[in-house]
Backbone as a ProteinNet text record, in pm:
[ID]
protein_1_A
[PRIMARY]
MKRLSGLLFFSLFCFAALAQETIVTGKVTDARTGEAVPFANVFFKGTTIGVNTDFDGNYRIRTSQKADSITVTFIGYKPRTKKVKAGVTQIIHFQMEEDGYLLNEVVVKPGENPALKIMRQVLDHKSKNNPDQLLAYNCETFNRIEISVDNISEKMKNKKIFRSIRELMDSVIKLSGEDGKPLLPVFVSETVSDFYFANSPKRIKEYIRATHLSGVGIEDGSLVSQLLGSTFQQYNFYENWNRILDKDFVSPLANSGNMYYIYT
[TERTIARY]
10332.2	10434.3	10535.9	10561.2	10660.6	10605.6	10471.3	10408.8	10425.2	10392.9	10404.5	10545.1	10643.9	10783.7	10824.5	10765.8	10795.2	10735.1	10613.5	10551.6	10624.7	10665.4	10747.2	10870.3	10944.6	11073.1	11042.2	10942.3	10911.4	10874.6	10803.3	10767.3	10906.8	10989	11117.9	11201.9	11190.5	11268.4	11220	11094.8	11024.7	11060.6	11053.4	11078.5	11223.3	11311.2	11461.3	11480.1	11411.4	11424.2	11369.8	11254.2	11204.3	11290.6	11352.3	11444.2	11558.9	11601.9	11717	11684	11553.5	11518.5	11570.5	11623.1	11670.2	11565.4	11507.6	11411.6	11465.6	11463.7	11506.3	11399	11363.2	11275.6	11342.2	11299.1	11360.4	11311.3	11378.6	11330.3	11464.5	11453.8	11568.2	11527.5	11607.3	11587.1	11706.4	11684.6	11797.1	11867.1	12001.5	12074.8	12065.8	12047.5	12050.4	11909.9	11814.6	11680	11590.6	11622.2	11547.2	11417.2	11400.3	11290.8	11311.3	11194.5	11203.1	11253.3	11310.9	11363.9	11295.4	11192.6	11104.1	11176.3	11145	11185.5	11347	11402.5	11540.1	11564	11674.8	11704.1	11768.7	11701.2	11745.6	11772	11891.4	11928.3	12016.4	12018	12126.2	12238.7	12360.9	12473.8	12516.3	12552.9	12595.5	12487.7	12362	12238.1	12160.6	12057.9	11967.2	11837.5	11836.4	11714	11712.5	11618.9	11604.9	11468.8	11441.7	11314.2	11336.8	11225.9	11229.7	11152.1	11201.5	11130.3	10993.6	10897.1	10769.3	10773.5	10652.8	10652	10701.9	10688.3	10738.8	10871.5	10950	11086.5	11100.3	10991.8	10999.9	11028.9	11085.6	11114.1	11111.2	11089.3	11088.4	11142.8	11247.8	11313.7	11339.2	11339	11362.8	11432.6	11517.3	11584.6	11621.5	11618	11666.5	11805.7	11856.5	11994.7	12097	12213.6	12326	12354.3	12342.3	12355	12419.1	12518.3	12580.1	12575.7	12521.8	12501.3	12394.9	12352.3	12238.6	12285.4	12256.4	12296.6	12179.5	12193.3	12082.8	12157	12096.2	12146.2	12032.3	12063.1	11960.3	12040.7	11991.2	12054.4	12064.4	12180.3	12204.3	12255.3	12266.6	12312.2	12429.1	12508.4	12616.3	12563.2	12605.5	12559.5	12599.9	12508	12527.9	12513	12601.3	12598.3	12607.6	12530.5	12531.6	12527.7	12589.1	12584.9	12452.3	12418.4	12295.5	12328.9	12242.4	12260	12171.5	12229.7	12165.8	12069.5	11952.7	11845.3	11762.5	11771.2	11686.6	11614.4	11510.8	11428.2	11492.9	11514.1	11588.2	11539.3	11568.5	11533.5	11669.3	11680	11794.8	11753.3	11781.3	11756.4	11874.8	11849.3	11966.6	11948	12045	12056.9	12145.8	12089	12163.8	12223.2	12356.2	12421.6	12425.8	12407.5	12406.9	12537.6	12538.1	12666.4	12679.7	12769.3	12795.5	12889.5	12878.7	12963.1	13028.2	13150.2	13213.7	13213.4	13147.4	13139.6	13238.6	13288.4	13383.5	13312.6	13396.7	13338.5	13287	13174.9	13107.3	13106.6	13156.5	13149.5	13060.2	12957.8	12851.6	12890.6	12902.7	12939.9	12818.7	12792.2	12693.8	12753.1	12675.7	12723.3	12611.6	12638.8	12537	12422.8	12308.3	12180.6	12216.6	12216.2	12247.5	12145.4	12029.8	11941.3	11985.7	12068.9	12112.8	12218.6	12293.2	12380.2	12312.4	12192.1	12113.9	12056.7	12013.2	11959	12044.6	12175.2	12276.4	12300.2	12299.6	12309.1	12203.2	12074.2	11959.6	11973.7	12026.9	12036.4	12149.2	12253.3	12355.5	12308.3	12198.1	12148.1	12018.2	11979.7	11854.3	11840.3	11930.5	11921.7	11907.6	11966.8	11973.5	11835.7	11769.5	11653.2	11526	11544.4	11426.8	11350	11225.3	11155.3	11134.3	11129.3	11121.8	11236.9	11349.7	11481.1	11468.1	11383.4	11373.2	11320.8	11353.4	11309.6	11163.8	11113	10984.6	10957.3	10837.7	10799.8	10643.6	10592.5	10451.4	10430.6	10316.9	10302.4	10137.3	10104.4	9968	9970.4	9874.5	9870.1	9747.8	9752.3	9634.3	9648.1	9541.6	9545.6	9426.1	9460.9	9355.3	9379.5	9260.2	9266.5	9157.3	9198.8	9097.6	9118.4	9005.7	9003.1	8908.6	8962.7	8891.1	8880.3	8789	8780.1	8779.4	8835.8	8845.6	8777	8787.1	8720.6	8566.8	8499.2	8361.6	8273.8	8222.3	8139	7990.6	7906	7759.6	7692.8	7741.9	7687.6	7704.7	7828.9	7862	7787	7756.2	7683.4	7543.7	7486.8	7353.9	7349.2	7459.9	7453.6	7377.4	7317.7	7232	7312.2	7453.2	7531.7	7573.4	7570.7	7617.2	7490.4	7374	7265.2	7228	7247.4	7220.7	7308.2	7426	7526.2	7551.9	7461.9	7468.5	7491.1	7414.9	7430.8	7562.8	7618.8	7746.8	7852.2	7841.5	7932.2	7948.4	7839	7838.7	7884.1	7896.6	7931.2	8062.8	8078.3	8213.1	8303.9	8399.4	8492.7	8630.2	8720.6	8856.4	8931	9032.4	9117.1	9256.7	9303.6	9433.4	9516.2	9646.3	9735.7	9737.1	9837.5	9854.6	9746.2	9687.6	9578.5	9445.8	9435.7	9314.4	9198.1	9238.1	9135.8	9052.1	8917.3	8847.3	8855.1	8860.9	8858.3	8744.7	8672.8	8567	8603.2	8610.9	8638	8518.7	8531.7	8417.4	8441.1	8556.7	8574.1	8678.3	8643.4	8736.5	8723.3	8841.7	8842.2	8947.1	8918.8	9008.7	8999.1	9113.6	9132.3	9241.9	9205.6	9306.7	9321.1	9445.2	9456.1	9597.6	9612	9737.4	9801.3	9917.3	9985.1	10099.7	10122	10223.1	10300.1	10427.4	10512.5	10614.8	10643.3	10749.9	10813.2	10944	11023	11055.1	11061.9	11108.1	11032.6	10932.4	10873	10800	10784	10713	10558.9	10530.7	10377.5	10345.1	10214.8	10161.2	10016.3	9996	9865	9814.1	9692.5	9645.8	9501.6	9485.6	9365.3	9299.3	9185	9126	9059.7	9093	9030.1	8916.1	8925.5	8814	8828.9	8719.4	8712.9	8605.5	8628.4	8510.5	8541.9	8420.6	8434.5	8314.6	8324.7	8222.9	8260.8	8160.3	8182.7	8051	8058.8	7943.1	7894.7	7757.2	7706.8	7749.2	7825	7876.1	7821.9	7768.3	7723.1	7819.3	7848.8	7932	7873.1	7961.8	7907.8	7863.6	7847.1	7814.7	7929.2	7900.5	8005	8112.4	8075.1	8165.7	8256.2	8201.6	8288.3	8391.1	8347.2	8426.7	8544.9	8516.8	8628.6	8720.5	8666.3	8755	8836.2	8776.1	8844.6	8903	8927	8974.9	9116.3	9185.7	9326.9	9428.5	9538.7	9638.1	9724.4	9734.3	9805.9	9951	10023.9	10169.7	10257.1	10298.1	10383.2	10536.8	10623.5	10759.7	10848.1	10869.9	10947.5	11088.1	11134.8	11281.6	11292.3	11187.5	11194.2	11189.4	11250.9	11261.5	11124.5	11028.8	10900.6	10785.8	10674.2	10555.9	10434	10355.3	10237.8	10114.5	10052.4	9936.4	9823.4	9712.8	9604.3	9643.5	9723.3	9773.1	9856.8	9918.9	10010.8	10139.5	10257.8	10389.9	10445.4	10477.9	10543.5	10677.1	10765.9	10909.4	10904.8	10975.3	10973	11069.8	11033.3	11125.7	11263.5	11271.4	11393.7	11459.9	11409.7	11468.3	11613.8	11695.1	11836.4	11851.3	11760.3	11761.7	11655.2	11618.8	11510.2	11529.3	11662.3	11693.9	11659.8	11634	11600.4	11452.3	11382.4	11228.4	11175.1	11252.3	11213.8	11309.6	11260.6	11345	11335.9	11451.7	11454.7	11493.8	11435.5	11457.6	11477.8
2282	2304.8	2394.1	2379.3	2465.9	2601.4	2604.9	2741.7	2818.1	2750.6	2804.4	2854.2	2775.8	2802.7	2929.4	2939.4	3056.4	3187.2	3178.3	3293.9	3333.6	3222.6	3259.8	3331.3	3277.1	3341.7	3489.1	3509.1	3647.1	3740.8	3689.5	3767.7	3802.6	3703.9	3729.9	3827.9	3815	3913.5	4054.4	4073.8	4208	4259.2	4176	4217.4	4273.5	4197.7	4227.4	4363.2	4384.5	4504.1	4618.1	4600.3	4705.4	4738.9	4647.7	4659.3	4746.1	4745.7	4818.4	4970.9	5010.1	5150.5	5244.1	5351.6	5457.9	5570	5605.8	5711.7	5812.7	5941.2	6053.1	6157.4	6208.7	6315.6	6422.9	6540.9	6641.5	6789.9	6884.3	7022.1	7106.1	7201.3	7299.1	7430.1	7484.2	7625.8	7705.6	7840.5	7940.4	7927.9	7917.1	7894.4	8020.4	8134.5	8259.1	8299.7	8288.1	8326.6	8208.8	8087.8	7973.4	7965.7	8052.1	8045.4	7938	7884	7771.4	7826.8	7731	7769.7	7688.5	7749.2	7679.5	7662.2	7554.7	7531.8	7506.5	7467.1	7427.5	7297.3	7278.3	7156.8	7047.3	6930.7	6820.4	6697.7	6639.4	6526.3	6436.2	6311.9	6220.5	6242.6	6254.1	6290.6	6181.3	6205	6106.6	6043.6	6089.9	6039.3	6152	6115.3	6212.4	6226	6175.9	6171.1	6294.9	6371.6	6489.1	6550.7	6627.9	6680.9	6834.8	6904.3	7036	7047.9	7137	7147.2	7219	7202.7	7264.6	7408.9	7473.6	7617.8	7619.1	7510.1	7499.2	7451.4	7430.4	7382.2	7231.9	7156.7	7017.4	6940.1	6826.2	6735.4	6596.1	6511.5	6362.7	6308.8	6234.6	6179.2	6033.6	5951.1	5803	5762.1	5646.9	5578.3	5435.7	5357.3	5212.1	5202.6	5312.5	5309.4	5327.4	5301.8	5306.7	5459.8	5507.1	5656.6	5646.6	5745.3	5751.8	5891	5993.3	6124.6	6203.9	6305.6	6392.9	6534.1	6612.3	6750.9	6839.9	6958.4	7065.1	7180.1	7245.1	7374.3	7469.4	7601.7	7696.8	7834.7	7912.6	8051	8124.7	8182.1	8269	8198.2	8060.6	7977.2	7892.1	7854.8	7758.3	7628.1	7535.5	7399.6	7323.1	7234.5	7146.2	6997.3	6925.9	6772.2	6694.2	6602	6509.8	6354.4	6279.9	6134.5	6069.4	5970.6	5889.8	5752.9	5682.5	5533.8	5475	5384.9	5317.8	5210.4	5203.8	5095.7	5120.6	5247.9	5275.4	5399	5425.5	5546.4	5635.1	5761.5	5852.9	5994.1	6073.5	6209.8	6300	6393.2	6468.4	6619.3	6699	6841	6923.1	7033.4	7115.9	7257.6	7316.8	7462	7530.6	7611.6	7661.5	7803.4	7820.1	7943.6	8028	8160	8259.5	8256.7	8270.2	8268.8	8413.9	8486.5	8630.2	8646	8756.2	8786.6	8918.8	8933.8	9064.7	9142.1	9252.5	9334	9434.2	9461.4	9573.1	9706.8	9806.9	9934.7	9995.9	10061.3	10137.2	10275.3	10366.9	10514.2	10565.9	10639.2	10699.5	10852.1	10905.2	11051.8	11106.5	11250.4	11310.9	11334.1	11329	11348.6	11399.8	11395.4	11444.8	11353.5	11404.3	11323.3	11253.6	11099.7	11027.5	11057	11106.2	11128.7	11246.4	11337.6	11455	11400.3	11293.1	11240.7	11176.7	11114.6	11054.6	11158.4	11272.7	11381.9	11451.6	11459.5	11521	11441.1	11303.2	11216.1	11237.6	11250.8	11270.2	11403.4	11517.2	11642.9	11636.2	11549.4	11533.4	11481.3	11396.7	11334.7	11384	11513.9	11565.8	11572.1	11631.6	11651.8	11526.4	11416.6	11289.1	11219.5	11229.4	11157.6	11245.9	11370.1	11451.5	11409.8	11366.9	11307.8	11405.5	11533.5	11633.2	11642.8	11577.7	11568.9	11452.9	11368.7	11242.5	11279.6	11207.2	11230.2	11190.3	11091.3	11052.2	10947.2	10943.1	10840.2	10828.5	10719.6	10709.1	10621.7	10655.4	10583.1	10577.7	10489.3	10484	10580	10670	10754	10747.7	10763.5	10770.6	10906.3	10990.3	11127	11133.8	11177.9	11202.8	11339	11415.2	11540.2	11553.6	11594.3	11613.6	11751.2	11819.9	11955	11954.8	12008	12016.2	12156.3	12188.7	12318.7	12305.5	12410.5	12419.2	12539.6	12580.1	12691.1	12686.7	12579.9	12571.7	12631.4	12746.5	12818.8	12768.8	12806	12763.6	12832.1	12960.8	13031.5	12961.9	12898.9	12825.7	12702.7	12638	12514.9	12532.2	12662.7	12694.4	12740.1	12750.2	12789.2	12678.2	12723.3	12629.2	12518.7	12543.5	12443.5	12335.5	12368.3	12271.4	12220.1	12264.2	12227.6	12080.7	12025	11882.5	11791.3	11836.4	11747.7	11794.8	11857.9	11916.2	11797.4	11686.8	11573	11513.1	11501.6	11444.2	11531	11665	11757.7	11739	11696.1	11705.2	11553.7	11457.8	11320	11281.7	11306.8	11259	11378.7	11397	11506.1	11447.1	11484.2	11450.8	11541	11494.2	11582.5	11594.6	11710.9	11737.8	11839.6	11804	11898.7	11870.9	11929.5	11909.8	11979.7	12082.3	12153.1	12086.1	11975.7	11903.2	11974.5	12073.1	12152.6	12060.8	12070.2	11981.2	12023.5	11918.2	11938.4	11861.3	11923.1	11853.7	11840.3	11721.5	11701.4	11748.9	11836.8	11883.8	11851.2	11795.2	11772.6	11665.1	11552.1	11442.1	11403.5	11403.4	11371.1	11247.5	11149.5	11034.8	11013.6	10991.4	10974.8	10875.3	10782.6	10683	10710.3	10729.5	10761.9	10711.5	10710	10681.7	10818	10837.9	10972.4	10943.2	11037.6	11029.7	11163.1	11152.9	11277.9	11265.4	11362	11371.9	11505.2	11515.6	11631	11717.2	11655.5	11722	11683.2	11756.2	11879.7	11828.4	11924	11891.3	11865.8	11746.8	11707.8	11631.1	11654.9	11585	11533.9	11406.4	11352	11273.2	11276.5	11192.8	11136.8	10996.5	10932.3	10887	10944.7	10919.4	10773.1	10694.8	10554	10541.3	10619.2	10615.1	10739.4	10798	10916.8	10902.9	10951.5	10961	11091.7	11159.8	11287.3	11301.6	11341.3	11362.2	11495.4	11559.8	11682.2	11756.5	11862.9	11944.1	12013.2	11985.5	12062.6	12014.5	11904.1	11848	11718	11676	11545.9	11478.7	11352.3	11274	11257.4	11283.9	11275.9	11409.2	11507.1	11644.7	11708.4	11810.6	11870.7	11932.3	11983.7	12044.7	11938.1	11814.6	11708.9	11660.4	11656.3	11612.9	11704.2	11838.2	11935.4	11934.3	11910.4	11916.8	11788	11677.8	11554.5	11489.9	11560.9	11482.4	11509.6	11581.9	11619.7	11569.1	11505.2	11453.3	11569.5	11581.9	11696	11652.1	11705.2	11662.6	11751.1	11689.3	11763.1	11698.2	11779.8	11728.4	11780	11688.3	11724.2	11749.9	11715.6	11748.3	11900.7	11964.3	12114	12174.2	12298.8	12364.5	12407.7	12431.1	12475.2	12390.7	12376.4	12314	12394.2	12419.5	12498.2	12412.9	12440.5	12359.4	12456.1	12455	12531.5	12687.4	12723.3	12864.2	12905.2	12819.5	12867.2	12786.8	12853.6	12790.2	12726.6	12601.5	12532.7	12487.7	12496.1	12444.6	12304.4	12250.5	12101.1	12033.3	11918.2	11836.7	11820	11818.7	11790	11927.7	12034.1	12172.8	12172.6	12253.9	12270	12317.4	12397.5	12442.6	12381.9	12255.1	12181.4	12164.6	12148.9	12128.7	12250.5	12364.6	12483.9	12481.5	12400.2	12395.5	12252.1	12157.7	12021	11956.9	11873.2	11790.2	11645.2	11602.3	11460.7	11365.3	11247.3	11145.2	11014.4
9993.4	10087.7	10024	9899.7	9827.1	9827.6	9790.3	9782.2	9917.9	10031.9	10152.2	10194	10152.1	10178.5	10095.2	9974.4	9891.3	9951.8	10002.2	10063.3	10191.7	10271.9	10392.8	10355.9	10255.1	10211.3	10165.3	10083.3	10040.2	10142.7	10247.1	10363.9	10444.8	10458.5	10532.5	10454.5	10322.5	10237.9	10253.8	10243.9	10266.9	10401.4	10502	10642.5	10651.3	10581.4	10590.1	10523	10403.6	10324	10405.4	10477.1	10563.4	10669.1	10720.6	10833.8	10802.8	10669.8	10617.8	10590.4	10605.8	10569.6	10672.5	10631.1	10720.7	10720.5	10831.1	10846	10939.8	10898.8	10981.7	10982.5	11105.2	11120	11205.2	11201.1	11283.6	11240.3	11295.4	11273.5	11246.6	11160.7	11127.2	11176.4	11262	11323.6	11307	11331.4	11323.5	11459.4	11456.6	11579.4	11672.1	11618.6	11692.6	11745.1	11674.4	11700.5	11749.4	11704.9	11742.2	11657	11557.4	11456.6	11364.8	11307.3	11213.3	11075.2	11014.6	10875.6	10771.6	10712.6	10613.7	10487	10402.5	10269.4	10265.1	10369.5	10375	10302.6	10224.3	10156.8	10255	10265.8	10344.6	10259.9	10263.9	10174.7	10224.5	10188.4	10228.4	10145.2	10209.7	10134.7	10050.6	9919.9	9828.7	9760.2	9767	9694.5	9637.4	9563.1	9507.3	9583.8	9697.3	9779.2	9873.5	9856.4	9935.2	9959.1	10055.7	10076.1	10125.9	10143.5	10194	10320.9	10414	10534.2	10512.7	10612.4	10588	10649.8	10658.8	10719.6	10859.7	10934.3	11070.4	11093	10973.6	10975	10996.2	10994.7	11009.8	10887.6	10897	10780.2	10816.4	10716.5	10725.6	10600.6	10612.7	10491.6	10510.2	10407.4	10434.2	10306.1	10328.2	10208.9	10251.7	10146.6	10168.2	10109	10055.4	9999.9	10121.8	10086.7	10190.8	10210.2	10333.6	10369.1	10505	10516.9	10650.7	10717.2	10633.1	10686	10613.9	10675.2	10629	10624.4	10522.3	10511.3	10488.2	10544	10535	10474.7	10379.3	10322.9	10295.6	10304.4	10278.7	10258.9	10166.8	10136.6	10261.1	10277.3	10391.6	10515	10509.9	10627.5	10583.3	10675.8	10647.5	10632.1	10542.2	10534.6	10664.1	10703.4	10817.2	10784.1	10829.2	10808.9	10936.7	10950.2	11069.5	11024	11116.8	11091.4	11117.4	11049.9	11069.1	11090.8	11160.1	11177.1	11080.4	10988	10880	10934.2	10872.5	10901.1	11022.3	11079.1	11196.9	11180.8	11265.9	11266.5	11381.6	11340.3	11443.5	11416.8	11524.7	11527.9	11523.7	11427.7	11414.9	11387.9	11485.8	11467.3	11420.4	11345.5	11297.8	11338.6	11390.2	11426.4	11326.1	11246.1	11133.6	11165.8	11137.9	11161.7	11034.7	11065.5	10938.8	10878.8	10754.9	10670	10633	10699.4	10665.5	10560.8	10477.3	10369.5	10398.7	10385.8	10396.4	10267.4	10257	10131.2	10131.1	10015.2	9982.6	10014.2	10055.2	10086.7	9953	9961.7	9840.2	9888.1	9799.8	9821.6	9716.4	9759.6	9682.3	9680.5	9562.5	9547.4	9462	9495	9402.4	9273.4	9171.1	9033.7	8948.5	8812.7	8720.5	8700.6	8678.8	8650.7	8523.1	8528	8405.6	8289.6	8327.1	8214.8	8130.9	8186.4	8107.2	7998.2	8035	7931.5	7821.9	7847.4	7740.2	7654	7720.1	7649.7	7558.4	7594.3	7523.7	7390.3	7403.8	7292.9	7186.1	7249.1	7161.9	7085.7	7156	7087.9	6986.7	7003.4	6900.9	6775	6788.6	6661.3	6619.3	6665.1	6631.1	6477.3	6419.1	6268.1	6192.9	6246.9	6174.5	6198.1	6310.7	6348	6325.4	6292.8	6266.3	6137.7	6165.8	6043.4	5939.1	5960.5	5857.4	5767.5	5801.4	5725.3	5627.1	5653.1	5562.7	5428.5	5325.7	5191.1	5189.1	5251.6	5249.9	5360.7	5403.6	5503	5513.3	5560.6	5576.4	5708.8	5790.4	5904.4	5934.9	6023.9	6075.3	6201.6	6211.2	6328.5	6400	6533.3	6626.2	6695.7	6672.2	6725.5	6821.4	6948.1	7049.6	7114.7	7103.2	7165.8	7270.8	7400.7	7499.7	7563.7	7573.4	7623.5	7743.1	7854.4	7976.8	8033.1	8114.7	8175.5	8327.1	8393.1	8529.7	8580.1	8700.4	8762.6	8724.6	8742.6	8700.7	8801.7	8774.7	8865.4	8848.1	8959.3	8949.5	8832.4	8807.8	8696.3	8561.7	8542.6	8420	8414.7	8525.8	8520.4	8480.9	8499	8460.3	8311.2	8244.5	8108.6	8023.8	7918.6	7843.5	7783.3	7747.1	7681.3	7780.4	7909.1	8013.2	8086.7	8067.1	8143.9	8123	8000.8	7971.9	8047.8	8092.8	8156.6	8297.1	8361.5	8490.2	8587.1	8573.5	8664.3	8645.7	8522.3	8495.1	8557.4	8553.5	8608	8754.7	8823.5	8971.1	9014.1	8928.5	8963.3	8907.6	8782.9	8711	8690.1	8780	8778.9	8788.2	8707	8714.5	8799.3	8878.9	8962.9	8891.3	8892.3	8829.8	8915.8	8920.7	8989.4	9143.4	9211.3	9353	9430.5	9372.5	9448.6	9435.3	9359.7	9347	9278.8	9192.4	9123.7	9028.8	9034.6	8948.5	8801.4	8713.8	8566.6	8513.2	8408.3	8345.9	8196.2	8149.5	7998.1	7913.4	7829.9	7743.7	7592.7	7559.1	7416.3	7402.1	7336.3	7309.8	7160.9	7096.4	6951.8	6942	6867.9	6839.1	6688.8	6626	6485.8	6455.6	6363.2	6314.4	6172.1	6108.6	5978.2	5925.9	5791.6	5724.9	5674.5	5726.4	5695.1	5607.9	5504.8	5403	5400.6	5389.8	5384.1	5275.6	5204.6	5105.9	5120.9	5101.4	5126	5004.1	4889.7	4771.6	4649.8	4606	4679.1	4803.1	4898.4	5018.7	4996.7	5026.3	5018	5134.6	5178.3	5294.6	5255.5	5283.9	5255.5	5374.9	5402.7	5507.4	5471.8	5488.7	5468.9	5598.4	5632.2	5749.7	5741	5833.2	5844.5	5938.8	6046.5	6137.7	6228.3	6269.5	6358.5	6459.8	6571.3	6668.9	6758.3	6769.5	6842.7	6934.7	7053	7149.7	7233.5	7272.6	7354.7	7383.7	7454.4	7495.6	7377.2	7336.5	7221.2	7089.2	7079.1	6960.1	6933.3	6825.3	6784.3	6688.9	6721.3	6635.4	6495.1	6397.5	6264.6	6198.9	6281.2	6233.2	6149.7	6079.8	6007.7	6096.4	6205.9	6307.2	6353	6387.3	6434	6322.1	6204.5	6095	6066.9	6092.2	6074.7	6190.2	6310.7	6439	6444.8	6399.1	6431.9	6313.6	6207.1	6084.2	6043.8	6136.6	6091.3	6189.7	6145.4	6234.6	6288.9	6418	6478.2	6482	6377.6	6367.4	6459.6	6570.6	6654.7	6641.8	6608.1	6586.4	6703.6	6802.5	6918	6890.5	6770.1	6736.2	6707.9	6694.6	6680.4	6824.4	6833.7	6959.6	7022.1	6938.3	6975.7	6914.8	6977.5	6924.1	6954.5	6849.5	6872.3	6897.2	7015.3	7049.1	7083.9	7006.1	7041.3	7035.1	6925.7	6901.8	7017	7090.5	7193.8	7172.7	7180.8	7163.1	7293.7	7288.4	7400.3	7373.1	7468.9	7453.1	7435.6	7333.7	7312.3	7423.8	7465.5	7548.1	7503.7	7362.2	7301.3	7247.9	7303.8	7256.6	7301.8	7235.2	7265.9	7410.6	7467.8	7599.1	7680.2	7653.7	7732.2	7871.9	7912.7	8056.2	8140.5	8080.4	8149.8	8194.3	8116.1	8139.1	8196	8169.6	8213	8308.1	8393	8478	8424.2	8360.3	8313.5	8417.2	8418.8	8520.5	8446.9
[MASK]
++++++++++++++++++++++++++++++++++++++++++++++++++++++++++++++++++++++++++++++++++++++++++++++++++++++++++++++++++++++++++++++++++++++++++++++++++++++++++++++++++++++++++++++++++++++++++++++++++++++++++++++++++++++++++++++++++++++++++++++++++++++++++++++++++++++++

């Protein structure tokens, strides 16, 4: 009999606790458009119990704690709070109003390209940062040279030197420039080396660690490939000119570089 009384008391206690639970369901929408507001924050005010609305703006939240109101917040909307009835199941919908911000006036005026200011600072420190002005330095270098040809005529394709790669020329072609002119890479050299430089007296040493060369009519490992692919091409952009394949080019860091380059 005592056991039956205990079970009856426990059942009545659970029923009473269940009866005290507050359950709220509803939907959160935009007051102006009527569209659902997904992922809005819904919580009982004064508690840590909260949920998020689903993709359709629906929510369901429950608590056995004392709660007298429910709040909805979301970025870009004004917070909304509504009263709830404790201990009952109820439906509460929210229509969220946009929260507008008044921004100060912004005036945009044309001015100097900010990249030019940076380039002037680079030029002011050219002598200080020029590696040729250092007493000595060493570095690991990776040198890659690629030579391509354009204006490939049918007559050129029939040349003996190109005949072995005729199929490649017809299938693997790079495009370059706005005119879409086809380019065919005919020579690629890659070298990894340790480079040493001393200024007084001026000495340069280079130790080749690895080299790879491929191209039309050139076999990797041949004497020609060793000669062409074994030297670090030392381009010093702190100088006004750089010589590439026996042709002088204006350096991007030349004193008058802004007359030849557009810095962005």
